[in-house]
Coordinates of C-alpha atoms and ligand atoms in Angstrom, one line a residue:
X1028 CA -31.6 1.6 -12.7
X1029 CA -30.3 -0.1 -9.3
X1030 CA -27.5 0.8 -7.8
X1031 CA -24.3 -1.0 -8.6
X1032 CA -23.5 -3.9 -6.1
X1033 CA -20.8 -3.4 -3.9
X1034 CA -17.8 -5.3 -5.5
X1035 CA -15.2 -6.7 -3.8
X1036 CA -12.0 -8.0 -4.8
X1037 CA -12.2 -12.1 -6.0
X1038 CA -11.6 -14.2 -2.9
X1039 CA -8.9 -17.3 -3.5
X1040 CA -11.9 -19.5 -4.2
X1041 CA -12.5 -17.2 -6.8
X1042 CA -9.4 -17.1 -8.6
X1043 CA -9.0 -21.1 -8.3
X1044 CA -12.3 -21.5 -9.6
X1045 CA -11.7 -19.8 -12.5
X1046 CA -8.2 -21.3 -13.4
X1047 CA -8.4 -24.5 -15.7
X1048 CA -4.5 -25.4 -15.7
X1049 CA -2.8 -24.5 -12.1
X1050 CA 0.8 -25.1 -11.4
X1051 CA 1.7 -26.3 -7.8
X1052 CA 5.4 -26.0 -6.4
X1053 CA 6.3 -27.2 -3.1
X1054 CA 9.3 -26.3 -1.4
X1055 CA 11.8 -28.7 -0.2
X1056 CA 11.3 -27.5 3.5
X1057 CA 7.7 -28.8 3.3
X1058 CA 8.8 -32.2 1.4
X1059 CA 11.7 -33.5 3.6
X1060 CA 11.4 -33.4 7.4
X1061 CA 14.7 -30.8 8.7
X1062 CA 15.6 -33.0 11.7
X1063 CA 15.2 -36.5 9.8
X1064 CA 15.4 -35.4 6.4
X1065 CA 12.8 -38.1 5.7
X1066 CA 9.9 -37.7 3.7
X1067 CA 7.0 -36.4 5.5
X1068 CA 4.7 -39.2 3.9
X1069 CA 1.1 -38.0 6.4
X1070 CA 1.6 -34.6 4.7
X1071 CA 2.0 -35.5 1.2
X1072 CA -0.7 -37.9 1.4
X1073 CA -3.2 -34.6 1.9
X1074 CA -1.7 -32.7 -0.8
X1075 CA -2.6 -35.6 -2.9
X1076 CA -5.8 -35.7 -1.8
X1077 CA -6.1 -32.0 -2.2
X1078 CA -4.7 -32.2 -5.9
X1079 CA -7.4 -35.2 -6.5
X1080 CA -10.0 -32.6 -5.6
X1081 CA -8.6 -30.3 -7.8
X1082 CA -8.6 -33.1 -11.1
X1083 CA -12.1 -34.2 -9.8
X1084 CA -13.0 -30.5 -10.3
X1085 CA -11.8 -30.1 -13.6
X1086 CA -8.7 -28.4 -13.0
X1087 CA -5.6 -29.9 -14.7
X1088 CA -2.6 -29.7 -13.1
X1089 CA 1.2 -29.7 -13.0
X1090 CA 3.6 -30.2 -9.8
X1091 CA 7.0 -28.6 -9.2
X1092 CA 8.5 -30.9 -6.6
X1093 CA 12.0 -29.9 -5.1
X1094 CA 13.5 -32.3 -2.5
X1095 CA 15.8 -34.5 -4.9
X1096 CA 19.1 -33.2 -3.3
X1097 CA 17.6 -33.3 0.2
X1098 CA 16.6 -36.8 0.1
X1099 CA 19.4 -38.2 -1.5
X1100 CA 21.8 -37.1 0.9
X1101 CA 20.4 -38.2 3.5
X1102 CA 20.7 -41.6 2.0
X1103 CA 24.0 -41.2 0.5
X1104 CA 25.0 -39.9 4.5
X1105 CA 26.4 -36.6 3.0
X1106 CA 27.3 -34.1 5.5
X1107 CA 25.3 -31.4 6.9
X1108 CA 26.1 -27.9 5.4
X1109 CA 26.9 -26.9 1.7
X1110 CA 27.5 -29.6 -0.8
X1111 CA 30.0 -29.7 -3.6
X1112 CA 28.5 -29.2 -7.0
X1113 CA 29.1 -33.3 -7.7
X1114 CA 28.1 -34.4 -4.7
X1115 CA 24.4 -32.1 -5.3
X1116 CA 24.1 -33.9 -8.6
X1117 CA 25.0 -37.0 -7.2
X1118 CA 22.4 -36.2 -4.3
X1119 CA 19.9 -35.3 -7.0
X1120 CA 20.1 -38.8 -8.7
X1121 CA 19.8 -40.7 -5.9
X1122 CA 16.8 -38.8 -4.4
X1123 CA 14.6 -37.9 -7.6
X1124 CA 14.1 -41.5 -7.5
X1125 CA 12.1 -41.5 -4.3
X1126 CA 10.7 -38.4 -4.8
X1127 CA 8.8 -39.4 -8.3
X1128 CA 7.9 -42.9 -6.6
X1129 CA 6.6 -41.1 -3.2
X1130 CA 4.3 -38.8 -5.6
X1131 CA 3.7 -42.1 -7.8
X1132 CA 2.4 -43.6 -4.6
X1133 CA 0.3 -41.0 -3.0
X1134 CA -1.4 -40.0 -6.3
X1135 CA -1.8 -43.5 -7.6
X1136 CA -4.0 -44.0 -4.3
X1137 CA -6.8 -41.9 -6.7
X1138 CA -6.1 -43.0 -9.5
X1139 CA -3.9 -40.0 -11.2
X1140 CA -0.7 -41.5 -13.5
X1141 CA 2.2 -39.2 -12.4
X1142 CA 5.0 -38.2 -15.6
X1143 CA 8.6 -37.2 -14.2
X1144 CA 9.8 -34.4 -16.2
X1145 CA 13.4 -33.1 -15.7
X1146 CA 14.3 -30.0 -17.2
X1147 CA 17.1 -28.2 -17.6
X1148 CA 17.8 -24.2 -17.9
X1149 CA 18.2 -25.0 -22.3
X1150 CA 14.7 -26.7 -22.1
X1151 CA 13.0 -23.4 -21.2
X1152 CA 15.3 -20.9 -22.2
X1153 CA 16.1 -22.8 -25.7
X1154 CA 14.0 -21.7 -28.1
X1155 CA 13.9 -25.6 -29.9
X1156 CA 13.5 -27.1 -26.9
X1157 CA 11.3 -25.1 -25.5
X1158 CA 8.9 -26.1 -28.1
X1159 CA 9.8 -29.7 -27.5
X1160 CA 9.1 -29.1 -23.9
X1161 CA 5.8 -27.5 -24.3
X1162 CA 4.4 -29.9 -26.5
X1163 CA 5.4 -33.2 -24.7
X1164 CA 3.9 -31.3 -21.2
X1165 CA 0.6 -30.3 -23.6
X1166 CA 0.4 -33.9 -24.5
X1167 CA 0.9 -35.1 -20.8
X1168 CA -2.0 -32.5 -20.1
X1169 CA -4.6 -34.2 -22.8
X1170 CA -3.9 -38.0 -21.5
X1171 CA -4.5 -36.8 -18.4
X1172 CA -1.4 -37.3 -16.1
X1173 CA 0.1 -35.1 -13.7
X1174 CA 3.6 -33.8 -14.6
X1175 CA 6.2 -34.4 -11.9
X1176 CA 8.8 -32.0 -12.4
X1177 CA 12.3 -30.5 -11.2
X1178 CA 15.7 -29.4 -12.2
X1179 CA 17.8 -31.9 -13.9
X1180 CA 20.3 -31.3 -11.2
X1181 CA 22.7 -34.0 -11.8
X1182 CA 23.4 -32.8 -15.4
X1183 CA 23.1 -29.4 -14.5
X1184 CA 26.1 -26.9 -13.7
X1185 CA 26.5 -24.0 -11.5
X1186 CA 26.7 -21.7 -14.7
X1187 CA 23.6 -23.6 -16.5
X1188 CA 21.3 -24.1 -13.8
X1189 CA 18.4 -22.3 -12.3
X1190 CA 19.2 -23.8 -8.4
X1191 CA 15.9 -22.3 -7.2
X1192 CA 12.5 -23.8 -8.1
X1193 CA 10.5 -20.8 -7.6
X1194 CA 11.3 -19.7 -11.0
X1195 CA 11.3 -22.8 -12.6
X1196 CA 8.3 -23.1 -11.5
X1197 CA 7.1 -19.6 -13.2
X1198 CA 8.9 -21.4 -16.4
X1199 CA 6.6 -23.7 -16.3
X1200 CA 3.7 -22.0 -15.9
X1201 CA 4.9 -19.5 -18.5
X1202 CA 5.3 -22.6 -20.7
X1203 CA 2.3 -24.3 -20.3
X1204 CA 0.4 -21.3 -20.3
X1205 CA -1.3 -21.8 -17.1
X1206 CA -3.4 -19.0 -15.0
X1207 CA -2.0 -20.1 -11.5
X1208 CA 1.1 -20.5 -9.8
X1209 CA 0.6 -21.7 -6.4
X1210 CA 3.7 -21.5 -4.3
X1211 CA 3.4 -23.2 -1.2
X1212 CA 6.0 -22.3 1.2
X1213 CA 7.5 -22.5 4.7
X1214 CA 5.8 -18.6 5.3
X1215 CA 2.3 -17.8 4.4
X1216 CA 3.1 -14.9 1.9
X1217 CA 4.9 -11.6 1.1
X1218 CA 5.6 -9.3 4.1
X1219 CA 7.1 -5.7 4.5
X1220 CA 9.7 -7.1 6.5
X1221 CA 10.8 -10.3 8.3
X1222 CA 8.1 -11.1 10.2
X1223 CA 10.4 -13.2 12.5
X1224 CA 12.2 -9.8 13.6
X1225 CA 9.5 -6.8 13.0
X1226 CA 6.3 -7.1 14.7
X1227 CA 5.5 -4.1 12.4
X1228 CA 5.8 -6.4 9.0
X1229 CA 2.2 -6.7 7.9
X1230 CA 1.6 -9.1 4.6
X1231 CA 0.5 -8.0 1.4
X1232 CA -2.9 -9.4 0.4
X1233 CA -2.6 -8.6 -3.1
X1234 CA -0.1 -7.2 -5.3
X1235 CA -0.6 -6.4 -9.2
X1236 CA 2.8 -5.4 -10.2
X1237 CA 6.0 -6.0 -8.8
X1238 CA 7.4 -2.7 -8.0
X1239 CA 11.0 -2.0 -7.3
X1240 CA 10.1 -1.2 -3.6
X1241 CA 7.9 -4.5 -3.0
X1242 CA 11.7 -6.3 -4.4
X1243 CA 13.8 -4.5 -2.0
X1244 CA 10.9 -5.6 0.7
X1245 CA 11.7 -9.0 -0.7
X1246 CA 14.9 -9.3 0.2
X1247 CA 14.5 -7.6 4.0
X1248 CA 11.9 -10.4 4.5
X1249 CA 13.4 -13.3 2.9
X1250 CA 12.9 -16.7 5.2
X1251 CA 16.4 -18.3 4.5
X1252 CA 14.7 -21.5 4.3
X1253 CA 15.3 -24.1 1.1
X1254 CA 17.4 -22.4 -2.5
X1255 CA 14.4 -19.6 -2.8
X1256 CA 13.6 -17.4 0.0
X1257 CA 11.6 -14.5 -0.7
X1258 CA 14.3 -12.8 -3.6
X1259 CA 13.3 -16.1 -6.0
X1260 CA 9.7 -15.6 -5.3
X1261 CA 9.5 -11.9 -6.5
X1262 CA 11.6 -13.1 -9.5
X1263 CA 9.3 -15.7 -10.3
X1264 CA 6.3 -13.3 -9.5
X1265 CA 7.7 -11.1 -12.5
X1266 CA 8.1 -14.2 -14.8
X1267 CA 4.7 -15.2 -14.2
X1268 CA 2.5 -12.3 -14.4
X1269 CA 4.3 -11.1 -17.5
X1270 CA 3.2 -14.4 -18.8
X1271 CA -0.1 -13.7 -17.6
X1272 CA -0.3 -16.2 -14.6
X1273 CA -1.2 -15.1 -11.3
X1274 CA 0.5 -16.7 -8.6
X1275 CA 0.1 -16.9 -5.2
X1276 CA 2.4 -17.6 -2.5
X1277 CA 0.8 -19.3 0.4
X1278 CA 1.8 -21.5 3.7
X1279 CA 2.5 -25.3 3.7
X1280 CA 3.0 -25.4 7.5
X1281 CA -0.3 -27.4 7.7
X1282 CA -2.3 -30.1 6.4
X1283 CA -4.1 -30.3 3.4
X1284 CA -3.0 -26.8 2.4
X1285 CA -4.4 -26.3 -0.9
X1286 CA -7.6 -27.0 0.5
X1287 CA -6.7 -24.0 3.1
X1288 CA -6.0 -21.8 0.5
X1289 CA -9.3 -21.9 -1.1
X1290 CA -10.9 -22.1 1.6
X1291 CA -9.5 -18.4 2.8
X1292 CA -5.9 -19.1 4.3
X1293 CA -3.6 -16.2 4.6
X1294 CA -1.4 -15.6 1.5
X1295 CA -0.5 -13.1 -1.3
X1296 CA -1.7 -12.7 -4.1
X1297 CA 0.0 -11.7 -7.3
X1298 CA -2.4 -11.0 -9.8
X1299 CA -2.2 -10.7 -13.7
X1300 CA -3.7 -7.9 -15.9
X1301 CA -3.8 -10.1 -19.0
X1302 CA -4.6 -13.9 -19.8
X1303 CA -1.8 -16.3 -20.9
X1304 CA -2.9 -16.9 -24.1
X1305 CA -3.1 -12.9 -24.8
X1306 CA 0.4 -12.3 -23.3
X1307 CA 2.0 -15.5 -24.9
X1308 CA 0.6 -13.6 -28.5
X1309 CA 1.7 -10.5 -27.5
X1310 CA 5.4 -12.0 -26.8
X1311 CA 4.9 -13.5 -30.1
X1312 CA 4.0 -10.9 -32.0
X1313 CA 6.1 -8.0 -30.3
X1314 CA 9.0 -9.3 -28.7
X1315 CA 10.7 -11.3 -31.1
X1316 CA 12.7 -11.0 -34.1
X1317 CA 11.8 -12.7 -37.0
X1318 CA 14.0 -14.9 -38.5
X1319 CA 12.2 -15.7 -41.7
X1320 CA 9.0 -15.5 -43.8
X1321 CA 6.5 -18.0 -44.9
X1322 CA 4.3 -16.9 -47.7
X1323 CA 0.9 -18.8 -47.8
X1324 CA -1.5 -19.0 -50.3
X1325 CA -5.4 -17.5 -49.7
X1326 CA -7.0 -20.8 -48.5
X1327 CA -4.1 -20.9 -45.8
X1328 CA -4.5 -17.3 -45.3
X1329 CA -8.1 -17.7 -44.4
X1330 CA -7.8 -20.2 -42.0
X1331 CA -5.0 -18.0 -40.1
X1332 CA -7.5 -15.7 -40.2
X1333 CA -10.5 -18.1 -38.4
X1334 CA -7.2 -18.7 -35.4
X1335 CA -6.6 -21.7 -37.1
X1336 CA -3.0 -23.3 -37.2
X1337 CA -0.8 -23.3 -40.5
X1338 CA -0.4 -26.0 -42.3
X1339 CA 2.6 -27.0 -44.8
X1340 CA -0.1 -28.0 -48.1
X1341 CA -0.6 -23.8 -47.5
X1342 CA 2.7 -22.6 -47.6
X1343 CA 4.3 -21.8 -51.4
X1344 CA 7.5 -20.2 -50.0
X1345 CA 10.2 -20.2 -47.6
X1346 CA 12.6 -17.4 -47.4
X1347 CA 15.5 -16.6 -44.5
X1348 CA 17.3 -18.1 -42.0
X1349 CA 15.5 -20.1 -39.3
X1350 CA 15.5 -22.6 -37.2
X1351 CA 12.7 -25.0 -35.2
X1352 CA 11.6 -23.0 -32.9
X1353 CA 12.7 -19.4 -34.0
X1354 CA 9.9 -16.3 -35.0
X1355 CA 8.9 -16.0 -38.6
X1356 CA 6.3 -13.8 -40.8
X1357 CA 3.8 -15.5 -42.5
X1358 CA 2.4 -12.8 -45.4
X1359 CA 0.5 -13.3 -48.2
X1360 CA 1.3 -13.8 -51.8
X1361 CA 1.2 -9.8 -51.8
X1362 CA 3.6 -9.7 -49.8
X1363 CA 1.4 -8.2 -47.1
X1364 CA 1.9 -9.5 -43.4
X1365 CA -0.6 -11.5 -41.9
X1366 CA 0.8 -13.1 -38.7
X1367 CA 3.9 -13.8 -36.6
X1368 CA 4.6 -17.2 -35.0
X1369 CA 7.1 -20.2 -34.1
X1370 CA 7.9 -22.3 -36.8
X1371 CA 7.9 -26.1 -35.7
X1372 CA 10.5 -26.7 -38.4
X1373 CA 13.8 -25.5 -39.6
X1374 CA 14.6 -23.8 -42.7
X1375 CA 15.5 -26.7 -44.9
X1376 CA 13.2 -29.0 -43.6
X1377 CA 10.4 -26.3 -43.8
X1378 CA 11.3 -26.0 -47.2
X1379 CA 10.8 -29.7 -48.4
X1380 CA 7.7 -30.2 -46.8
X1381 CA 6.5 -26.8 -48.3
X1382 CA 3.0 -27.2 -50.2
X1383 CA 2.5 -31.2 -49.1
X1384 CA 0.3 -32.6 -47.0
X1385 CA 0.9 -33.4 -43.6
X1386 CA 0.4 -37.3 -43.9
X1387 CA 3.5 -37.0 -46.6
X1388 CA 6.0 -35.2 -43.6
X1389 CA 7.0 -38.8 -42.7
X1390 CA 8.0 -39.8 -46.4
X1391 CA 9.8 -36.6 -47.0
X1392 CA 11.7 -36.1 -44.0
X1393 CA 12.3 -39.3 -42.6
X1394 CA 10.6 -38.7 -39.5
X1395 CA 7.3 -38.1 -38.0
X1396 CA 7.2 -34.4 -36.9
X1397 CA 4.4 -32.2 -36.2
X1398 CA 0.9 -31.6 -38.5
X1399 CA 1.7 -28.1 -38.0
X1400 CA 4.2 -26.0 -39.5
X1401 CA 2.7 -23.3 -37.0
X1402 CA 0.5 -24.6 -34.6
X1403 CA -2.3 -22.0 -33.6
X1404 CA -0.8 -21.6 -29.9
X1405 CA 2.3 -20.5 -31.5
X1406 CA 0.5 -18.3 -33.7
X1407 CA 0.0 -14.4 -33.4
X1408 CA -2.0 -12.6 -36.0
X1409 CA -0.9 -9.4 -36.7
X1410 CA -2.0 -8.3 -40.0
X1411 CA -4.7 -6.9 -41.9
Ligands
LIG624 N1 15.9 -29.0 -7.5 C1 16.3 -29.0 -6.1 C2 16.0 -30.4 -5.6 O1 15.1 -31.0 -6.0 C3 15.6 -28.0 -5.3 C4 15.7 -26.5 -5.7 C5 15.0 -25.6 -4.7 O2 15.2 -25.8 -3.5 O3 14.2 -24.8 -5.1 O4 16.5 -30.8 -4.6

């Protein structure tokens, strides 16, 4: 037998290489110019060109672009300094304009339709819309554009809005169950102290669980630049790798920097132990109450069985209290539990379409809804 080969830990190149769906989210800082607050167009050009590489590489992707607020009050001549919450929203409207048409621009220059997406804290903490929001960002996936999102901000209030778009961001990824998060921020990573005022602070390459002491380290190093800083980071770094995404905080301070990053710029790492699909069934399965029961009959329970999704021809009954989006059991005409996932319909709706084919949906709801009454992404299965 040879000896084994000397391992060593996957480089950046690595990890992007191996990730199919990546989410990107640039800061604000990096977007708008401080002293102008204009757009800094040269820059964003080479994070297009870097994303085009990406697509041309198979990779799809999804953008988290901050900035609304900070262009729009530059145009709306708001002051310097904290704004009132109506003048942020107003701020927001008037810059999310430019900022979906600047990325229109500078990705339409290869070809890649950009989708604006606004979401608001409901969409991703909602369990309803949460579906919606997952399947309309699965859809912009599969035709092949590249999601342009952000806080709604000018319908969101302080009480109901994330403010930060680090853990958005993680949302996202969480959401559309990518296997990166690329931060790209105004510092080039996670250090054990400010960097700015410790020349002892040394940065972490790689970090695989987000300890109690790498948070308080978090907030001793945070930059102060843009909503996030370093505190929304390490929350976002817990959303994500729970989700199983890695993510990886690295700098924007230069051109072209995804193309840095793979190519061996400083940054940390935060890796994941699990995939998203086998955390997303785990959360399915473990984490959430059920609020009903489907009870399929054999052919339906065969196909769970093969990962397949379930459809409503399969289901003969429909017991509890549920809405579109909520956990149910799906068991067997035994009464025997076979799986755990998120119903796309409500109770009473579930109910009428029960044991039909999904061409008759239309006809007996009155609207077009989904094939599924689980889809297989929603679907965990847990039983014998
Ligand atoms: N959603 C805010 C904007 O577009 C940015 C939030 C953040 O700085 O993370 O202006």
């Amino acid at each position: 037998m040879s000896a084994a080969p000397e391992t060593h830990p996957p480089s950046s190149a690595d990890r992007l290489d191996a990730a199919t769906r990546v989410v990107v989210k640039i800061g604000s800082a990096l977007l708008v110019d401080q002293a102008s607050g204009r757009l800094r167009r040269h820059w964003l050009d080479g994070v297009a060109s870097d994303l085009a590489a990406w697509r041309a590489a198979g990779k799809e992707i999804l953008l988290v672009s901050s900035g609304a607020i900070a262009l729009g009050r530059r145009q709306m001549g708001l002051p310097r300094g904290p704004l009132k919450l109506e003048e942020s929203q107003a701020a927001a409207a008037v810059g999310q304009i430019r900022l979906a048409h600047a990325w229109q621009e500078v990705l339409a220059a290869h070809q890649i339709p950009v989708a604006q997406v606004l979401l608001t804290l409901d969409d991703t903490e909602n369990r309803r819309r949460y579906l919606n929001a997952r399947s309309t960002l699965g859809t912009l996936m599969k035709l092949g554009a590249v999601p342009v999102i952000n806080e709604n901000d000018t319908v969101a209030t302080t009480e109901i809005r994330y403010g930060d778009n680090d853990r958005l961001a993680a949302r996202v990824a969480e959401m559309a169950t990518a296997e990166v998060l690329v931060l790209l921020s105004d510092i080039d990573g996670l250090y054990s102290a400010d960097p700015g005022r410790d020349a002892a602070a040394r940065r972490f390459d790689l970090i695989e669980e987000v300890t109690p002491a790498i948070a308080a380290m978090a907030g001793a190093s945070s930059s102060g630049v843009g909503s996030g800083g370093m505190v929304t980071k390490i929350a976002a770094a817990r959303l994500a790798l729970g989700a199983g995404c890695s993510m990886v905080i690295a700098s924007g301070r230069r051109d072209r920097p995804l193309t840095a990053l793979a190519q061996g710029a400083p940054c940390t790492w935060f890796v994941a132990q699990k995939s998203p699909r086998t955390a997303r069934k785990l959360w399915i399965a473990g984490n959430l109450a059920p609020k009903g029961r489907l009870t399929v009959d054999a052919g339906a329970a065969r196909a769970l069985a093969q990962g397949r999704s379930l459809l409503p021809a399969g289901v003969v009954a429909v017991d509890g209290r549920f809405e579109r989006g909520d956990a149910v059991v799906v068991a067997d005409a035994e009464g025997r539990e076979l799986a755990r996932g998120l119903v796309a319909y409500g109770i009473e709706d579930a109910r009428r379409i029960a044991g039909h084919k999904s061409g008759e949906i239309e006809a007996l709801l009155g609207y077009r809804g989904r094939d599924e009454m689980i889809h297989r992404d929603d679907l965990a299965v847990t039983g014998p």
